Coordinates of C-alpha atoms and ligand atoms in Angstrom, one line a residue:
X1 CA -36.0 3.6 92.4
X2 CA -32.7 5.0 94.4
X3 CA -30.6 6.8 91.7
X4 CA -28.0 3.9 92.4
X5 CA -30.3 1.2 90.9
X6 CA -30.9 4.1 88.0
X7 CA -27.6 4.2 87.2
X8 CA -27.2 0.6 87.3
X9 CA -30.3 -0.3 84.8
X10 CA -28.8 2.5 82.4
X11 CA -25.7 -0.1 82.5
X12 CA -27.6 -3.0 82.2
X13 CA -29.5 -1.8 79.3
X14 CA -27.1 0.0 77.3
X15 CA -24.5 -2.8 77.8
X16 CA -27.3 -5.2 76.4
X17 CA -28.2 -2.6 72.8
X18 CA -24.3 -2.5 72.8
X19 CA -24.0 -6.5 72.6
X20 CA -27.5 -6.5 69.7
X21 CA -25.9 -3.3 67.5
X22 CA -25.6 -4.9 64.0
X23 CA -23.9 -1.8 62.3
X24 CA -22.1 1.3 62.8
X25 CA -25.3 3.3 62.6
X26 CA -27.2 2.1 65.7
X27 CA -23.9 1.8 67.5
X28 CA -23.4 5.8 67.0
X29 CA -27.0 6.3 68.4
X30 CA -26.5 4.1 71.4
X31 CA -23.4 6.3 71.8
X32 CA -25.4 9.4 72.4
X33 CA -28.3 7.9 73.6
X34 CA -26.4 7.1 77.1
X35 CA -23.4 9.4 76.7
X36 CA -24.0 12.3 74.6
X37 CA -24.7 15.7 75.9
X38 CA -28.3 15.2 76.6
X39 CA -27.9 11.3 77.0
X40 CA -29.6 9.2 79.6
X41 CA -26.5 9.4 81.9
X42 CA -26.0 12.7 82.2
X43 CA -29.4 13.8 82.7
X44 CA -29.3 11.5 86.0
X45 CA -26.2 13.1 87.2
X46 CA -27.8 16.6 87.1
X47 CA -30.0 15.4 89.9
X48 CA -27.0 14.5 91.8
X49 CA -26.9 17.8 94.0
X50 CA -29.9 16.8 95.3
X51 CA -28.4 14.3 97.6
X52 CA -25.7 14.2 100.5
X53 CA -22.3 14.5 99.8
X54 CA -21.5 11.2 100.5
X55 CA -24.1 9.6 98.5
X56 CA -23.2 11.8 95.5
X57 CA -19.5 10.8 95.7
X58 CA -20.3 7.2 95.7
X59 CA -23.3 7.4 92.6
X60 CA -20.4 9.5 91.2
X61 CA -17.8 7.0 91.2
X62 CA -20.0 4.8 90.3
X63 CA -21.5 7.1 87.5
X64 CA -17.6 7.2 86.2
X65 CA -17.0 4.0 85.8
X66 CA -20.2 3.0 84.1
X67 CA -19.3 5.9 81.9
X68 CA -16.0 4.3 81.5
X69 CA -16.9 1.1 80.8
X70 CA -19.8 1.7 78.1
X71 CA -17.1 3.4 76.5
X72 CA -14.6 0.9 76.5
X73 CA -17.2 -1.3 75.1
X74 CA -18.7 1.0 72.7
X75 CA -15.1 0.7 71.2
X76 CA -14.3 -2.8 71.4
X77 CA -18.0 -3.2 69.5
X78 CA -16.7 -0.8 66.8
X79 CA -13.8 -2.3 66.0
X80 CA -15.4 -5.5 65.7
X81 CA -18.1 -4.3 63.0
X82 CA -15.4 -2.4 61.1
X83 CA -13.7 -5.4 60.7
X84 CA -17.3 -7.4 59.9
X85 CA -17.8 -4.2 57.1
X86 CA -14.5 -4.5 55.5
X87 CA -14.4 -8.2 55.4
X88 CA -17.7 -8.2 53.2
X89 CA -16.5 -5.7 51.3
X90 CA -13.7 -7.7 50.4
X91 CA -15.9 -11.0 50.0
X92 CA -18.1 -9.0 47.5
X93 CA -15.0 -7.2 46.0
X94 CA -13.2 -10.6 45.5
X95 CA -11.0 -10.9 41.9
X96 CA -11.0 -13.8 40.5
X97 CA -7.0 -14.3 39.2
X98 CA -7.4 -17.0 37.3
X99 CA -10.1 -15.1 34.7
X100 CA -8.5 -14.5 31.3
X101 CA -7.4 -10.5 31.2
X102 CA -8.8 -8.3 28.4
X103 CA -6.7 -8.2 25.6
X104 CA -4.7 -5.2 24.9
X105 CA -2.9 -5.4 21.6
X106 CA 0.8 -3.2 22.1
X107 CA 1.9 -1.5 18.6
X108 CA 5.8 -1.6 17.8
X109 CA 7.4 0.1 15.0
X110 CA 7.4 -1.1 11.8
X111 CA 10.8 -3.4 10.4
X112 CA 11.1 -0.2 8.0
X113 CA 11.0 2.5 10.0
X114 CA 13.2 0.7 12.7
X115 CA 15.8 0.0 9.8
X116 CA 15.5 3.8 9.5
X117 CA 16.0 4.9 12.6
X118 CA 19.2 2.5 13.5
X119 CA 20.8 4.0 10.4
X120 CA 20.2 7.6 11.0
X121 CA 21.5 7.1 14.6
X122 CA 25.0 5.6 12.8
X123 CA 25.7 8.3 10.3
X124 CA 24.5 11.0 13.6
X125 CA 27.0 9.6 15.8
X126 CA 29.2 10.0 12.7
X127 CA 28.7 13.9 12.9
X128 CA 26.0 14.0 10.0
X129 CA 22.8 16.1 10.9
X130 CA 19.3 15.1 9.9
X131 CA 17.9 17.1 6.4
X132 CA 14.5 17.1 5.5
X133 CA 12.7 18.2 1.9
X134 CA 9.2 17.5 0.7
X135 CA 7.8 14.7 -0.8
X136 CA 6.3 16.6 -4.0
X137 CA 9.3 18.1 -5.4
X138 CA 10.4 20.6 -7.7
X139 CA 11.4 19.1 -10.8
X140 CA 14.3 21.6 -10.9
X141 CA 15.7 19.9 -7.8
X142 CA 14.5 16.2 -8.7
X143 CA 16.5 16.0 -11.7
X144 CA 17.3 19.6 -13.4
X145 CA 19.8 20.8 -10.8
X146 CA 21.0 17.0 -10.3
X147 CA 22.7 17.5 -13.9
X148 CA 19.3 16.2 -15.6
X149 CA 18.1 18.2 -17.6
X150 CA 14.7 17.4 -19.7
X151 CA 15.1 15.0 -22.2
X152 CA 18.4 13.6 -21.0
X153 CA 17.8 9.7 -20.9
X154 CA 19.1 9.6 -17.6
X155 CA 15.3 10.7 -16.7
X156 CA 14.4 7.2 -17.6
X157 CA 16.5 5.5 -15.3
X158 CA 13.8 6.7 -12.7
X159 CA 10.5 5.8 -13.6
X160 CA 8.4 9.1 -12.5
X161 CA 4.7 9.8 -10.9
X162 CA 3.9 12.9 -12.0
X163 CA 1.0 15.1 -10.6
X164 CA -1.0 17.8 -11.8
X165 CA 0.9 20.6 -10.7
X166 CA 3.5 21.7 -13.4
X167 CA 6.9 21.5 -12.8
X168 CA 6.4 19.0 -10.0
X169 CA 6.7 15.4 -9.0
X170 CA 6.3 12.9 -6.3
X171 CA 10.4 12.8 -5.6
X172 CA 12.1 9.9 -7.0
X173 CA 15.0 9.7 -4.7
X174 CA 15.9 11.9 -1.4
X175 CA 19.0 13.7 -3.7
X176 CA 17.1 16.5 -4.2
X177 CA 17.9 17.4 -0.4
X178 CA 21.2 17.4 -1.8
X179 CA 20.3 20.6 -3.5
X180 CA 17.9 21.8 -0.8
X181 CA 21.1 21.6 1.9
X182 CA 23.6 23.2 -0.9
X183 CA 21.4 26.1 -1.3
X184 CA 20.8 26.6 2.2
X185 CA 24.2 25.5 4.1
X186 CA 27.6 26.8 3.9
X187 CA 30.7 24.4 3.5
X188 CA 31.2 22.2 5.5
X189 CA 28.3 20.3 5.4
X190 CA 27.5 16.7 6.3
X191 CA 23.7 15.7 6.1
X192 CA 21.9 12.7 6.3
X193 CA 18.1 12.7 4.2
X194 CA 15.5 10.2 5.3
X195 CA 12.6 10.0 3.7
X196 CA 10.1 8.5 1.4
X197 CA 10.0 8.3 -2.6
X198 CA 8.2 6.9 -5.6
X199 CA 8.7 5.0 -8.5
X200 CA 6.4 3.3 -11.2
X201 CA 8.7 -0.2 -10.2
X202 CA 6.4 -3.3 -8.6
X203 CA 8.6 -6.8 -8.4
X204 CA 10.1 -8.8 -5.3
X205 CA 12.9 -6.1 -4.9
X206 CA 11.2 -2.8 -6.0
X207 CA 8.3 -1.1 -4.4
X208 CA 6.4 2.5 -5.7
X209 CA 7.0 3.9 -2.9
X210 CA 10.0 3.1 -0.5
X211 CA 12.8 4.8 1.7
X212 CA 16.0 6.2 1.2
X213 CA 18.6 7.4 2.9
X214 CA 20.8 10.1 1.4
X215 CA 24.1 11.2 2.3
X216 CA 26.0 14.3 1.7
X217 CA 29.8 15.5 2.9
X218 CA 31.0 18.5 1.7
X219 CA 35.0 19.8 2.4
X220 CA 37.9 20.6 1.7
X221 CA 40.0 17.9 0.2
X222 CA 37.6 14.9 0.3
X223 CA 37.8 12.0 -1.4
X224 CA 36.6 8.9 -2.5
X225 CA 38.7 7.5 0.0
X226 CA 37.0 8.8 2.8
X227 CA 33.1 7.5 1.1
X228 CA 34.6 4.2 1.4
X229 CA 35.9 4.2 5.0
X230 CA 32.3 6.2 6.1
X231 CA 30.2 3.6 4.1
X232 CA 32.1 0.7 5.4
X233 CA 31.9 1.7 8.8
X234 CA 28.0 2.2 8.3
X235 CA 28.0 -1.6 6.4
X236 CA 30.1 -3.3 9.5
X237 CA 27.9 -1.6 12.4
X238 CA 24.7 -2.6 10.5
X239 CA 25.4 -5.7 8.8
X240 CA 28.4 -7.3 11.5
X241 CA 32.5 -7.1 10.4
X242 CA 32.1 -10.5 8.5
X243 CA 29.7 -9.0 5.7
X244 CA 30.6 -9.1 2.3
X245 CA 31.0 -5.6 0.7
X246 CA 31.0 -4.7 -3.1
X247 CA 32.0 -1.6 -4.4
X248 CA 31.0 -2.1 -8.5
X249 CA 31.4 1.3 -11.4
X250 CA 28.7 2.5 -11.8
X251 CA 26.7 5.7 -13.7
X252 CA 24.9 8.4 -11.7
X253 CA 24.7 12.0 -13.7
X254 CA 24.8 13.7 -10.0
X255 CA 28.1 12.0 -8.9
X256 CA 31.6 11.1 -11.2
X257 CA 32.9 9.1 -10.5
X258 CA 30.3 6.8 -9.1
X259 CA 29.4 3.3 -7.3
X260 CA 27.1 1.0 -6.5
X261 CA 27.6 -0.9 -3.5
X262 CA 26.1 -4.6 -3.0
X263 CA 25.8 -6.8 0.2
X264 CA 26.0 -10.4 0.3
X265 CA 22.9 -11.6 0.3
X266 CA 21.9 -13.0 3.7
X267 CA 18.6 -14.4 2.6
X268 CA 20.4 -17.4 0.9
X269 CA 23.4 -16.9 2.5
X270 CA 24.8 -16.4 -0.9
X271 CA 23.8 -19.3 -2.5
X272 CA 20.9 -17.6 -5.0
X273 CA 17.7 -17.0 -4.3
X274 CA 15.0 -14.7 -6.1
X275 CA 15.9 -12.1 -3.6
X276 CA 19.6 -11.9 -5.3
X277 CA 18.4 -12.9 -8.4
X278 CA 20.6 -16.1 -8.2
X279 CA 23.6 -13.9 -7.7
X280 CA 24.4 -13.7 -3.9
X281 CA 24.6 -10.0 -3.9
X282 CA 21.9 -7.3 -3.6
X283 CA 22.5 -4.0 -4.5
X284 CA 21.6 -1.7 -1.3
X285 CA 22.9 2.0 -2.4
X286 CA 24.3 4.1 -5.1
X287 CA 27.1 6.9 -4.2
X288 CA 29.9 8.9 -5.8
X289 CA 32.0 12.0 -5.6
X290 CA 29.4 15.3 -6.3
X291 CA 30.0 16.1 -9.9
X292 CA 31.1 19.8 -10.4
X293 CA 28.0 20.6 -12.8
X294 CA 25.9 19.9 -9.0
X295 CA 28.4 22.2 -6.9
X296 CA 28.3 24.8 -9.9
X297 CA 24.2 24.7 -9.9
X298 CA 24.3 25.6 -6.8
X299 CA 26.7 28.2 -6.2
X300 CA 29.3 26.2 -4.2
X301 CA 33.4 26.9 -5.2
X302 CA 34.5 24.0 -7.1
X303 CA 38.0 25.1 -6.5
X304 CA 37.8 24.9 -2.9
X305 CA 35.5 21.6 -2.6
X306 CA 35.0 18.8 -2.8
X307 CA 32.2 16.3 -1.5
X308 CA 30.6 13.1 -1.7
X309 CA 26.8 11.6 -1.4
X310 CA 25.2 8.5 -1.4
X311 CA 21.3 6.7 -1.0
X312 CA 20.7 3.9 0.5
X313 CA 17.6 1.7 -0.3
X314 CA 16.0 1.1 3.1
X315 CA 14.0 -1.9 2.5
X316 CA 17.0 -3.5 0.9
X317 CA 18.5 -3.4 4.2
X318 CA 15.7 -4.4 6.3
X319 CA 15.1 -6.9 4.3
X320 CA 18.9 -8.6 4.3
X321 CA 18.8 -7.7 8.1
X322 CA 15.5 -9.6 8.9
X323 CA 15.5 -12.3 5.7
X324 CA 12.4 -11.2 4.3
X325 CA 12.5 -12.2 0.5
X326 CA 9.7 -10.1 -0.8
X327 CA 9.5 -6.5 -0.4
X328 CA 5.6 -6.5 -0.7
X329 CA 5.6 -8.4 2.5
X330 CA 6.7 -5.2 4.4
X331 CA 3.3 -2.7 2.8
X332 CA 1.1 -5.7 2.9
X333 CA 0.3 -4.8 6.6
X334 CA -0.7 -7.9 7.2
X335 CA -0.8 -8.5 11.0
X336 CA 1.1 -11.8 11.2
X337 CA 4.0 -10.7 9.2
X338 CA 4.1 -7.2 11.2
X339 CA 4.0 -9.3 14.9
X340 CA 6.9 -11.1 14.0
X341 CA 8.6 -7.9 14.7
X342 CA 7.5 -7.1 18.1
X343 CA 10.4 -5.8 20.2
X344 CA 13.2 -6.2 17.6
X345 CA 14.8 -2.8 18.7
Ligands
FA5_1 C1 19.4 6.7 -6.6 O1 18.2 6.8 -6.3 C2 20.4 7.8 -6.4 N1 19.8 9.0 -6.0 C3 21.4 7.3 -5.3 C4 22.6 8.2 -5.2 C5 22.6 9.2 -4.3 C6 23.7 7.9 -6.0 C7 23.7 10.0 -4.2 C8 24.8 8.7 -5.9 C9 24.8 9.8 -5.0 P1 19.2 4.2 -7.3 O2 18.1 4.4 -8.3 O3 20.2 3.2 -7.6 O4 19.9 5.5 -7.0 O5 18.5 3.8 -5.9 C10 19.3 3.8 -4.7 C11 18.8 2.6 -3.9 O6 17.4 2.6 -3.7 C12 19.1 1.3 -4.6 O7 20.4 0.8 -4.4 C13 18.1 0.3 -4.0 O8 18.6 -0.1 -2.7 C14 17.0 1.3 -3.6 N2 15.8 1.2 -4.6 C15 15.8 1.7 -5.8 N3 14.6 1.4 -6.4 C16 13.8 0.8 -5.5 C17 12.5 0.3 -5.4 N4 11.6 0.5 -6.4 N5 12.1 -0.3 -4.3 C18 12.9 -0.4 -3.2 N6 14.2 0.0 -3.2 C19 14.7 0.6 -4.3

């Protein structure tokens, strides 16, 4: 066989495996089969010098463009079983859109802590800073240093949990930051106390253990003037300009004089209902100017100051906010009250 028919039964051939090749695998071997370094085609052209120089132009040429050719091919063939591969990947890969996805249940914050939150933010873009004391307190700073002292019936206006460590109790009210800031800050001072506290008190309105806020300003010349203005400020942003605000006398042995301050109720709209006790108000905080018996306890110059605090009831508010007329609904934690308030901030 002349080494032209060789060179054209290598094209034959390979051009036939090329046009059978299933996969990428065999195509790669038919590759170098024919074209790789020891492949069929080259080992053909090594016997070129053998033969005239016309001849070995002309198998030469024609050696170049089988080469040429089964390339080209070899390409075209690739592409095509690439695309064959992917498309059964995709076929066995397919999603199905219309399944139902897993469920993922999202958490929000609680209506409580929300409430919280919203207020702290008021009273910090008011210029107050954010206190912190512990939840079992000293009773020195629970009630002693609040102008309490043991056996003064004002101890009974706070029904107490008391643990078995002496001279301590779960706290009854965040005031005894009051102390904790007094003792710790210089003058001026404006702090803002959130936290948890406890009472033995379990009705539609009271819980054992609930949230206050507590509030303390401490300066030269303040006065009760300016408690109104701050709390009515806080009232408006919270509750809207159209709430109705009620400043009533009131007894607190840590303030003189002193206030409690009641919100329509906007459960009933101020009709009555048991949330209001059929009055149309609920009481939310207490407040008051600091009673110089407080400053004196803790070494602060009642010449030079004056100051005022308040606590707010937290779940009073959330509760006229979000018209929730039981405040066992909120520590029930149960889920289809608690998903009702999905994305409310
Ligand atoms: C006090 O706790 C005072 N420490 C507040 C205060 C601070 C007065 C600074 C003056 C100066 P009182 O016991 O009234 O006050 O409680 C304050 C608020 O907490 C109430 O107005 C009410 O909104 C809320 N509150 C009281 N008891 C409960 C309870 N058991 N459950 C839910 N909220 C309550």
């Amino acid at each position: 066989m002349s080494l032209k028919q060789q060179v054209e039964g290598l094209e034959k051939e390979a051009l036939e495996l090329i046009e059978k090749a299933s996969d990428l695998e065999s195509l790669n071997s038919i590759r170098v089969e024919f074209l790789g370094k020891k492949g069929k085609l080259k080992s053909i052209l090594k016997t070129l010098g053998k033969l005239s120089p016309e001849e070995r132009r002309e198998i030469g040429q024609l050696a170049n463009r089988v080469k040429e050719e089964l390339e080209e091919r070899l390409r075209e063939k690739e592409k095509l079983l690439r695309e064959k591969a992917l498309e059964e990947e995709l076929k066995k890969k397919k999603i199905d859109i219309t399944l139902p996805s897993a469920w993922i249940e999202t958490g929000s914050s609680h209506p409580v802590i929300s409430t919280l939150v919203e207020i702290s933010e008021i009273f910090v873009s008011m210029g107050f800073s954010v206190a912190e004391g512990p939840e079992v307190e000293k009773e020195l700073y629970n009630f002693d240093m609040l102008n309490i002292p043991p056996d003064h019936p004002a101890r009974d206006m706070q029904d107490t949990f008391f643990i078995n460590k002496k001279g301590y109790v779960l706290r009854t009210h965040t005031s005894p930051v009051q102390i904790r800031a007094m003792l710790t800050r210089e003058p001026p001072v404006a702090v803002i106390a959130p936290g948890r506290v406890y009472r033995k008190d379990a009705d539609p309105t009271h819980s054992p253990m609930f949230h206050q806020i507590e509030g303390l300003l401490i300066d030269e010349n303040v006065t009760f003037r300016d408690l109104k203005g701050i709390l009515k400020i806080f009232l408006e942003s919270i509750f809207g300009k159209n709430v109705g605000i009620r400043f009533r006398p009131s007894y607190f042995p840590f303030t003189e004089p002193s206030a409690e301050v009641d919100i329509s109720c906007s459960v009933c709209g101020g009709t009555g209902c048991r949330v209001c006790k059929g009055t149309g108000w609920l009481e939310i905080l207490g407040c008051g100017m600091v009673d110089p018996n407080v400053f004196e306890a803790a070494g602060i110059d009642t010449e030079k100051y004056t100051g005022f605090a308040f606590g707010l009831g937290i779940e009073r508010i959330a509760m006229l906010r979000y018209r929730i007329n039981d405040i066992r609904l909120l520590f029930d934690n149960d889920m289809r009250f608690n998903h009702q308030f999905k994305g409310i901030r």
